[in-house]
Coordinates of C-alpha atoms in Angstrom, one line a residue:
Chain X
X1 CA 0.0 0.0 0.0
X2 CA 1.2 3.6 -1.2
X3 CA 0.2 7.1 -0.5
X4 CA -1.1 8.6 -3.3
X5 CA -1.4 12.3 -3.1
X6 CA -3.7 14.8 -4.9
X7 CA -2.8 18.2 -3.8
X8 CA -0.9 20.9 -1.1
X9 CA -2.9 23.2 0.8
X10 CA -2.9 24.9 3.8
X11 CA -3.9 22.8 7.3
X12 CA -7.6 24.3 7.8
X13 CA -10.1 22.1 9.0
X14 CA -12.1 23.2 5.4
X15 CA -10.2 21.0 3.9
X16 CA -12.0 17.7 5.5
X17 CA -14.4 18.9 2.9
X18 CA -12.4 17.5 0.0
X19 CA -12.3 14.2 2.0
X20 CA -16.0 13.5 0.9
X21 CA -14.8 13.3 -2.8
X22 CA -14.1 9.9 -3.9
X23 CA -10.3 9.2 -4.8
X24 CA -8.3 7.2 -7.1
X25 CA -8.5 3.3 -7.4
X26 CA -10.9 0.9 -8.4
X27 CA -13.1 0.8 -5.8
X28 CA -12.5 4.0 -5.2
X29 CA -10.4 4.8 -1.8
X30 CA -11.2 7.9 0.5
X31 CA -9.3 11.0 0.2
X32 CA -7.8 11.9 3.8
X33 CA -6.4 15.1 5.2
X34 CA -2.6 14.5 6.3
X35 CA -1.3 17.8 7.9
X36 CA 1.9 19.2 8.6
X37 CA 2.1 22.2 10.5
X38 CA 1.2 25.1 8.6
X39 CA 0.5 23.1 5.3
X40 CA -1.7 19.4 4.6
X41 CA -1.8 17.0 1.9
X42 CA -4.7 15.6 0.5
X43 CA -4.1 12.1 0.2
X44 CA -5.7 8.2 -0.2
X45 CA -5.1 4.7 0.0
X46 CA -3.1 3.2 -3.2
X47 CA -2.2 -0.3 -4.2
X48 CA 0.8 -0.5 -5.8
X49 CA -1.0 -1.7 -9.2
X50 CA -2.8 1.3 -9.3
X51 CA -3.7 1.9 -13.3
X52 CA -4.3 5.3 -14.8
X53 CA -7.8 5.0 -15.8
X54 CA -10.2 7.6 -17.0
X55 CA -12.0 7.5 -13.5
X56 CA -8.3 7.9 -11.5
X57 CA -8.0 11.1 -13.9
X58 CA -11.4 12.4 -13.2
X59 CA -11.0 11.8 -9.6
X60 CA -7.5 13.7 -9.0
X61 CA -9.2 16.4 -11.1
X62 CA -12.3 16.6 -8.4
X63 CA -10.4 16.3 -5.5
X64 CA -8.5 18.9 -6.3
X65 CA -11.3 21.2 -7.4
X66 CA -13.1 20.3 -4.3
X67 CA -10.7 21.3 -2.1
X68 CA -9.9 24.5 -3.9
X69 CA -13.6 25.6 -2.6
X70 CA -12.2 25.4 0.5
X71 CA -8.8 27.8 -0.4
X72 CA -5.9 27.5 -2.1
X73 CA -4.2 24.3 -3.4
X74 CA -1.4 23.7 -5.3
X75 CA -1.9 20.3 -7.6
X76 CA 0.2 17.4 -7.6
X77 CA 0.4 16.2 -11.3
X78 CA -1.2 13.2 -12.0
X79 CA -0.2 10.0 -10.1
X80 CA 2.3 10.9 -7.5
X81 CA 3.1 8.4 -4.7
X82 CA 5.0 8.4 -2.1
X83 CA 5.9 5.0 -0.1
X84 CA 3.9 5.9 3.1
X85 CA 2.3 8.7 5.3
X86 CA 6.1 9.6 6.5
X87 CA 7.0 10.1 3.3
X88 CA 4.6 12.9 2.7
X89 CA 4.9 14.4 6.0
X90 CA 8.5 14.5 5.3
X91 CA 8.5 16.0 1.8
X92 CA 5.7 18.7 3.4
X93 CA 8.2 19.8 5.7
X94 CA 10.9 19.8 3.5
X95 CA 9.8 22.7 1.6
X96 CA 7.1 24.2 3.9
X97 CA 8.1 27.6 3.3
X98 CA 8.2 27.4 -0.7
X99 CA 4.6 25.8 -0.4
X100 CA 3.2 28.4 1.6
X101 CA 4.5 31.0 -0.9
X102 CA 2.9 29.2 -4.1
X103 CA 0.0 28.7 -1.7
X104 CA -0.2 32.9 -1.2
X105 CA 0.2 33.7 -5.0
X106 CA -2.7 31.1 -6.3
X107 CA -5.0 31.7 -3.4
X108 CA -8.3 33.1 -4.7
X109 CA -7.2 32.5 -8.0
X110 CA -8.1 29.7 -11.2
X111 CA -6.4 29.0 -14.3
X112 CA -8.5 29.3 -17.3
X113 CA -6.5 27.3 -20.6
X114 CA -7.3 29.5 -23.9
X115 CA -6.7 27.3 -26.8
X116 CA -6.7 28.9 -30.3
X117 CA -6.9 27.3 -33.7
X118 CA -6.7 28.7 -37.2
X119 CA -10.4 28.5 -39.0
X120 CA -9.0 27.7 -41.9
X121 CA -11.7 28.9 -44.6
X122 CA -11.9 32.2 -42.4
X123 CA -7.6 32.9 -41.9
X124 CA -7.6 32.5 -46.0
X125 CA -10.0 35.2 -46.5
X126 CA -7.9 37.2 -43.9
X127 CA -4.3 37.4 -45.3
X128 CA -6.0 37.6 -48.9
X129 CA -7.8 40.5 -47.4
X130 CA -4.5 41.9 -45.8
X131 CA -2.4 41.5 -49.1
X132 CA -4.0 43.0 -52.4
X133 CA -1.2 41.6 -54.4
X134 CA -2.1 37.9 -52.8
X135 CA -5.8 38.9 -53.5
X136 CA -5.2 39.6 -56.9
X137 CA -3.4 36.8 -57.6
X138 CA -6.0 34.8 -56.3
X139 CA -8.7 36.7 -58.3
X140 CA -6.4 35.9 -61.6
X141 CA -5.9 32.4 -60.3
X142 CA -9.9 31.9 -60.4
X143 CA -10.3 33.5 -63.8
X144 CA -7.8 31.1 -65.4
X145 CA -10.2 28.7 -64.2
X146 CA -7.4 27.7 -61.3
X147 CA -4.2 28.3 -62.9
X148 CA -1.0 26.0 -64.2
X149 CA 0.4 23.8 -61.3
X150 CA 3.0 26.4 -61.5
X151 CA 0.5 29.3 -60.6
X152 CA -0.6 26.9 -57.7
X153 CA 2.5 26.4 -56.2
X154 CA 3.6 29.8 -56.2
X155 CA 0.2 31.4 -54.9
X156 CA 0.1 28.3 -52.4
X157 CA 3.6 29.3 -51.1
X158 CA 3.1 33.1 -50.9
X159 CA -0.6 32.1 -48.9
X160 CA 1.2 29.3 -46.8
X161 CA 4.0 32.3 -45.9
X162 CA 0.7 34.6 -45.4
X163 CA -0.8 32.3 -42.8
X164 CA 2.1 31.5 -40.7
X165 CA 3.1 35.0 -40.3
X166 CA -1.0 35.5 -38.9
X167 CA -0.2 32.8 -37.1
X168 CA 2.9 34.4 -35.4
X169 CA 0.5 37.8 -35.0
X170 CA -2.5 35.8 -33.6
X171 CA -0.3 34.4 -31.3
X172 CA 1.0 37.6 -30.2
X173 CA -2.5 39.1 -29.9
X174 CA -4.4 36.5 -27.9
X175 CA -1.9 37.2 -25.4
X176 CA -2.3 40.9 -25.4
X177 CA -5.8 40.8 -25.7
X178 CA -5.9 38.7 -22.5
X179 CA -3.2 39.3 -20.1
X180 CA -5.0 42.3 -19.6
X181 CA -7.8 40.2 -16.9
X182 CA -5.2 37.5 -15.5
X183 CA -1.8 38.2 -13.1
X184 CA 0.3 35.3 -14.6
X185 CA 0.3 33.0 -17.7
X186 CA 2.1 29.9 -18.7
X187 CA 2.1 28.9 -22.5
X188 CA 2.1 25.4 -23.1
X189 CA 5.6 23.5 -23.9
X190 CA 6.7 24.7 -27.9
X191 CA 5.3 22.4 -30.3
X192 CA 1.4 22.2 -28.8
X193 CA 0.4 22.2 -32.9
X194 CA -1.7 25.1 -31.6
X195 CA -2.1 28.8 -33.0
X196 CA -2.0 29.5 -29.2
X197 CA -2.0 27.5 -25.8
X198 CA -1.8 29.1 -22.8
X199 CA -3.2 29.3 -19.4
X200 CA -3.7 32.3 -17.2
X201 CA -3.9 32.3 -13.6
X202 CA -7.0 34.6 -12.9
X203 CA -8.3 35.9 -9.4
X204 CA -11.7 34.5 -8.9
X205 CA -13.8 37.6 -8.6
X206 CA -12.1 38.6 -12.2
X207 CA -13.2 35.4 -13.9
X208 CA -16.0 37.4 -15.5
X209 CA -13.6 40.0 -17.5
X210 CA -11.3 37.7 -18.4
X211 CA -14.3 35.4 -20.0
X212 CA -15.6 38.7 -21.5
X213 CA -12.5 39.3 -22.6
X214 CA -12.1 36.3 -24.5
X215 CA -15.4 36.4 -26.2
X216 CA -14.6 39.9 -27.4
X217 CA -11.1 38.7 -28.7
X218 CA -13.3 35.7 -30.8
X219 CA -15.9 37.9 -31.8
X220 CA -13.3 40.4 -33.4
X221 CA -10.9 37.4 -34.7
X222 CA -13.2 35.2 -37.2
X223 CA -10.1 33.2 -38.2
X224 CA -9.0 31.8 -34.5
X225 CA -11.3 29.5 -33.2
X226 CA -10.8 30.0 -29.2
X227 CA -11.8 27.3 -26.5
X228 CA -11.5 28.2 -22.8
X229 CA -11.3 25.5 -19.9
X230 CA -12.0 27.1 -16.7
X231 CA -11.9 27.5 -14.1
X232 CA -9.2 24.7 -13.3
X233 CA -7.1 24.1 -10.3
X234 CA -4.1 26.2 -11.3
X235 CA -1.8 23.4 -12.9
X236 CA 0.4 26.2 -14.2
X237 CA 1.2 27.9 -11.8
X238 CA 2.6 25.9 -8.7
X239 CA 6.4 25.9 -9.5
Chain R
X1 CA -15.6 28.8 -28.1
X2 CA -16.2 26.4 -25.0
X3 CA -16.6 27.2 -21.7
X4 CA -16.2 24.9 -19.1
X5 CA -18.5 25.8 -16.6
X6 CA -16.9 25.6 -12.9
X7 CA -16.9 22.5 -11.2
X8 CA -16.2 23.2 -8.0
X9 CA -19.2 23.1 -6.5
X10 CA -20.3 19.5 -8.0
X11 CA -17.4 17.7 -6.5
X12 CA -18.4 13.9 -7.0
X13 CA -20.5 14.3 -10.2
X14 CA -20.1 16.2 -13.6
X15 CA -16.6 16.6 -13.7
X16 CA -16.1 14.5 -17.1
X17 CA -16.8 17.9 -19.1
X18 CA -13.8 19.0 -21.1
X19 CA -11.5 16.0 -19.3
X20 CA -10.0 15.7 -22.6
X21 CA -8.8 18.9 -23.1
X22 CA -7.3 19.5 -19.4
X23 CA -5.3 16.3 -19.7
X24 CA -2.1 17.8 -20.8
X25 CA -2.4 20.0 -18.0
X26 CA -3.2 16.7 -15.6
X27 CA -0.7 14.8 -16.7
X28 CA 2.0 16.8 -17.7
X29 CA 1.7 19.9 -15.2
X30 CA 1.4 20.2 -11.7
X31 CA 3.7 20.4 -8.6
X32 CA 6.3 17.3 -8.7
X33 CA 8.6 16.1 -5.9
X34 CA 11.2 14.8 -6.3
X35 CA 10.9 11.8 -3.4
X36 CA 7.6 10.8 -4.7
X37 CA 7.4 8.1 -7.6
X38 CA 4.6 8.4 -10.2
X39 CA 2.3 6.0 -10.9
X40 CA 3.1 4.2 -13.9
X41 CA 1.3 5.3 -17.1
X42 CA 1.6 2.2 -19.2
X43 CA -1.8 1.8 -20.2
X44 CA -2.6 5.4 -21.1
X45 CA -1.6 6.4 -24.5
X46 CA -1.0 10.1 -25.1
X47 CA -0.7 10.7 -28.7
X48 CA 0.7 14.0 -29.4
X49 CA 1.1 15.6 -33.1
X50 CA 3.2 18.0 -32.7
X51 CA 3.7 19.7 -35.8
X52 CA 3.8 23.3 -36.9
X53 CA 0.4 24.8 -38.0
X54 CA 1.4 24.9 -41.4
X55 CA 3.6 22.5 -43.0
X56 CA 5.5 23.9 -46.1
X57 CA 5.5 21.3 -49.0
X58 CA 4.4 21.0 -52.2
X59 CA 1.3 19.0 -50.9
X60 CA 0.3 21.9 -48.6
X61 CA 1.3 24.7 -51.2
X62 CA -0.9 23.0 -53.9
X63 CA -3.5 22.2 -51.4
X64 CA -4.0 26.1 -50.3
X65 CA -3.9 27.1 -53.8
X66 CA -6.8 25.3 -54.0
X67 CA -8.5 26.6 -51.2
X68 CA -8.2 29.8 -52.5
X69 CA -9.5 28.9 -55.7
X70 CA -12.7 28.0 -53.4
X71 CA -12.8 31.2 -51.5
X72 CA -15.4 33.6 -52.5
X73 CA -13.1 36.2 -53.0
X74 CA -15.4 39.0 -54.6
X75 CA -17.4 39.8 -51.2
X76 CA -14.2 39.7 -49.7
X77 CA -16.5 39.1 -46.2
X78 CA -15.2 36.7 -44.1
X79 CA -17.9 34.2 -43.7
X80 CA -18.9 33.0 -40.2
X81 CA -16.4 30.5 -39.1
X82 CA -19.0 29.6 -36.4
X83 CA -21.2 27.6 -38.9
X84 CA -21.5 24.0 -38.4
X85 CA -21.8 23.2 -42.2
X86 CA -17.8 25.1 -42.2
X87 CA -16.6 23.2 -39.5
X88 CA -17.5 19.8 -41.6
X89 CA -16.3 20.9 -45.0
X90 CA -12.8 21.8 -43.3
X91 CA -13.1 18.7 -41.4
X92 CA -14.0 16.9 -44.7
X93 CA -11.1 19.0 -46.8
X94 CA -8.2 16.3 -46.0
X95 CA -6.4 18.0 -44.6
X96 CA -6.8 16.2 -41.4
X97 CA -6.5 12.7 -42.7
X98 CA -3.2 13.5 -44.3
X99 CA 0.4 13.0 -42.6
X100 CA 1.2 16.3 -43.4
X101 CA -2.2 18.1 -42.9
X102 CA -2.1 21.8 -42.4
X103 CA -3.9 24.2 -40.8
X104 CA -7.2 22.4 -39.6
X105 CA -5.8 19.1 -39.3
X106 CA -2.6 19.7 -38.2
X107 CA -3.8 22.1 -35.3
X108 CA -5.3 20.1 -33.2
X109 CA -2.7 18.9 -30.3
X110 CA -4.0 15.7 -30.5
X111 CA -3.4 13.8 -27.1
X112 CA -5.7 11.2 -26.9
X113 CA -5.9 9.0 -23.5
X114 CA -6.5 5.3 -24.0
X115 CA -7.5 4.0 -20.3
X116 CA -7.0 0.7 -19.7
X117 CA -8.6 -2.3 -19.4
X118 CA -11.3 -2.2 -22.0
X119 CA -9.5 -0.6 -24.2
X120 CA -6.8 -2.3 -24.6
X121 CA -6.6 -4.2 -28.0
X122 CA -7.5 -0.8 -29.7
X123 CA -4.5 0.5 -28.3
X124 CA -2.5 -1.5 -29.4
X125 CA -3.0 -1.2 -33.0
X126 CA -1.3 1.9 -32.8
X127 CA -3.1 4.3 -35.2
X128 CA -1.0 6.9 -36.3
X129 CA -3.5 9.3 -35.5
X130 CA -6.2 10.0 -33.7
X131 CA -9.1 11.8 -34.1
X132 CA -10.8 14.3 -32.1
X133 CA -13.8 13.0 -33.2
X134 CA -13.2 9.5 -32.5
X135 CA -11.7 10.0 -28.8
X136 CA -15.3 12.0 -28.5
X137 CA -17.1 9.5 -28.8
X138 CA -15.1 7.2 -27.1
X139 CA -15.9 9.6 -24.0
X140 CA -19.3 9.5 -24.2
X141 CA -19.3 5.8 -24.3
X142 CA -17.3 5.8 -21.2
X143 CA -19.2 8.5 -19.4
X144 CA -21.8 5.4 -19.0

């Protein structure tokens, strides 16, 4: 038997709340409060054969927002155990102080994950509508009733280099457009495939702007296609 | 656009909404230490595509060209991307089902979790990619 362990928060008797949400494991195991001084884990039961299943996700995931109803919490990533109770006591007091700061700069705060994706009819009709030269040759393209493969390959490179470069602005602008309503963000690891990725930390009685903010930025930006997730436990943001 | 509505208050139930796109952020963010170990993730599959939005080759050069012959380039309007019937024919265009898909294919990160046990022999056949569309409806199966 392991420890498996959900979350760090700070030891308030709140936090006995979380306990009532199942936890990981098949059946599932109670999630109990092991404090530390100033700071607690959330923790349950684990066998050591313990299998990532949709359900174990789903249950770190409402653990975690469960207890961050009852203040702040800083997320373990999925499916860190520790060899016993000690264990955990000992890595809480390890690096109490550090906790307890992370603790102070996500409390009252979510992370909201903006994804953004190129709507690929609409981006087209963007850079042609930025470039006159590029619409032109478009226009010409369609009278010749679509042009030699050579006019293809030449228009399709001079739109392909139109679209990355609105890519690269996009990019640039869902950022400005929305760091604006949140106090920190973390973009996603290079190489999400994404236009944009990103999550912002927001405080909780801001969530409305930022949302607002986003649906202005989609409403003004036909050729992004944006998709919040929010509000989260704040992933991002406990290192 | 998709808003997750908060969870927070549900706790046990309805917390399967938008699962799939927070996994990256439950499996590959979060606070790590160091003594812990972590749980091993054989059985869950994350396929990621990670490729740049737009791929340059002759494929994808021709393949634009083509979309711009399509374009209704007189009203120079762009249409509403919102429209269900778009979001098919881009889905539809190929791009998508091609190794070297651009734009609408291409864009989604596609990390798609495989749990285990009843889903085992599918994973194991290794496709070389997923679909969005698929792994949806994989979830609503398994939200039963």
């Amino acid at each position: 038997m392991s420890t498996y362990v959900y979350g760090i928060a700070r030891n308030s008797p709140a936090l006995e709340r979380a306990s009532r949400t199942p936890g990981v494991g098949d059946p599932p195991r109670p999630v109990r409060v092991l404090s530390h001084g100033r700071i607690a884990a959330l923790v349950s039961d684990v066998t050591e054969e313990l299998r990532p299943k949709r359900r174990d996700l789903l249950a770190h995931q409402n653990v975690l927002s469960e207890a961050g109803t009852a203040g702040a919490v800083l997320p373990l990533r999925f499916g860190g155990m520790s060899p016993d109770d000690e264990a955990v006591a000992a890595a809480l007091a390890e690096r109490e102080e550090h906790y307890l700061e992370r603790l102070q700069a996500v409390d009252g705060k979510d992370e909201f994950n903006v994804k953004a994706d190129h709507d690929e009819e609409a981006v087209l009709h963007r850079v042609l509508a930025d470039d006159p030269e590029l619409r032109a040759m478009g226009l010409a393209q369609q009278a010749a009733g679509g042009g030699s493969q050579q006019d293809k390959m030449r228009l399709g490179e001079l739109i392909v280099e139109a679209v990355r470069q609105r890519e690269e602005l996009d990019r640039a602008e869902v950022q400005r457009a929305l760091e604006g309503a949140a106090v920190d963000s973390a973009p996603a690891p290079e190489g999400s495939g994404r236009v944009a990725n990103v999550s912002y930390l927001v405080e909780r009685d801001r969530a409305e702007e930022f949302l607002a903010a986003v649906t202005a930025f989609q409403q003004a930006n036909p050729q992004l296609r944006l998709q919040v997730n929010g509000p989260l436990p704040p992933y991002s943001f406990v290192e | 656009m998709t808003v997750v509505p908060a969870q927070q208050s549900s706790g046990s139930r309805g917390g399967s909404t938008g699962l799939y796109d927070v996994l990256e952020l439950i499996l590959d963010r979060g606070l790590v230490i160091d003594a812990f170990v972590r749980v091993s993730l054989v059985g869950i599959e994350i396929l990621k595509i990670d490729v740049r939005v737009v791929v340059a080759s002759v494929d994808t050069y021709l393949r634009f060209a083509e979309a711009c012959n399509r374009l209704d380039l007189e009203s120079g309007n762009s249409k509403d991307p919102g429209l269900p019937d778009l979001v098919g024919e881009i889905t539809e265009s190929g791009a998508r089902g091609k190794s070297k898909g651009a734009l609408a294919g291409a864009a989604q990160s596609v990390s798609d979790v495989f749990s285990g046990g009843r889903d085992d022999e599918e994973e194991k056949e290794s496709r070389p990619r997923a679909r969005r569309s698929t792994s949806s409806s994989r979830r609503k199966e398994e939200q039963e």
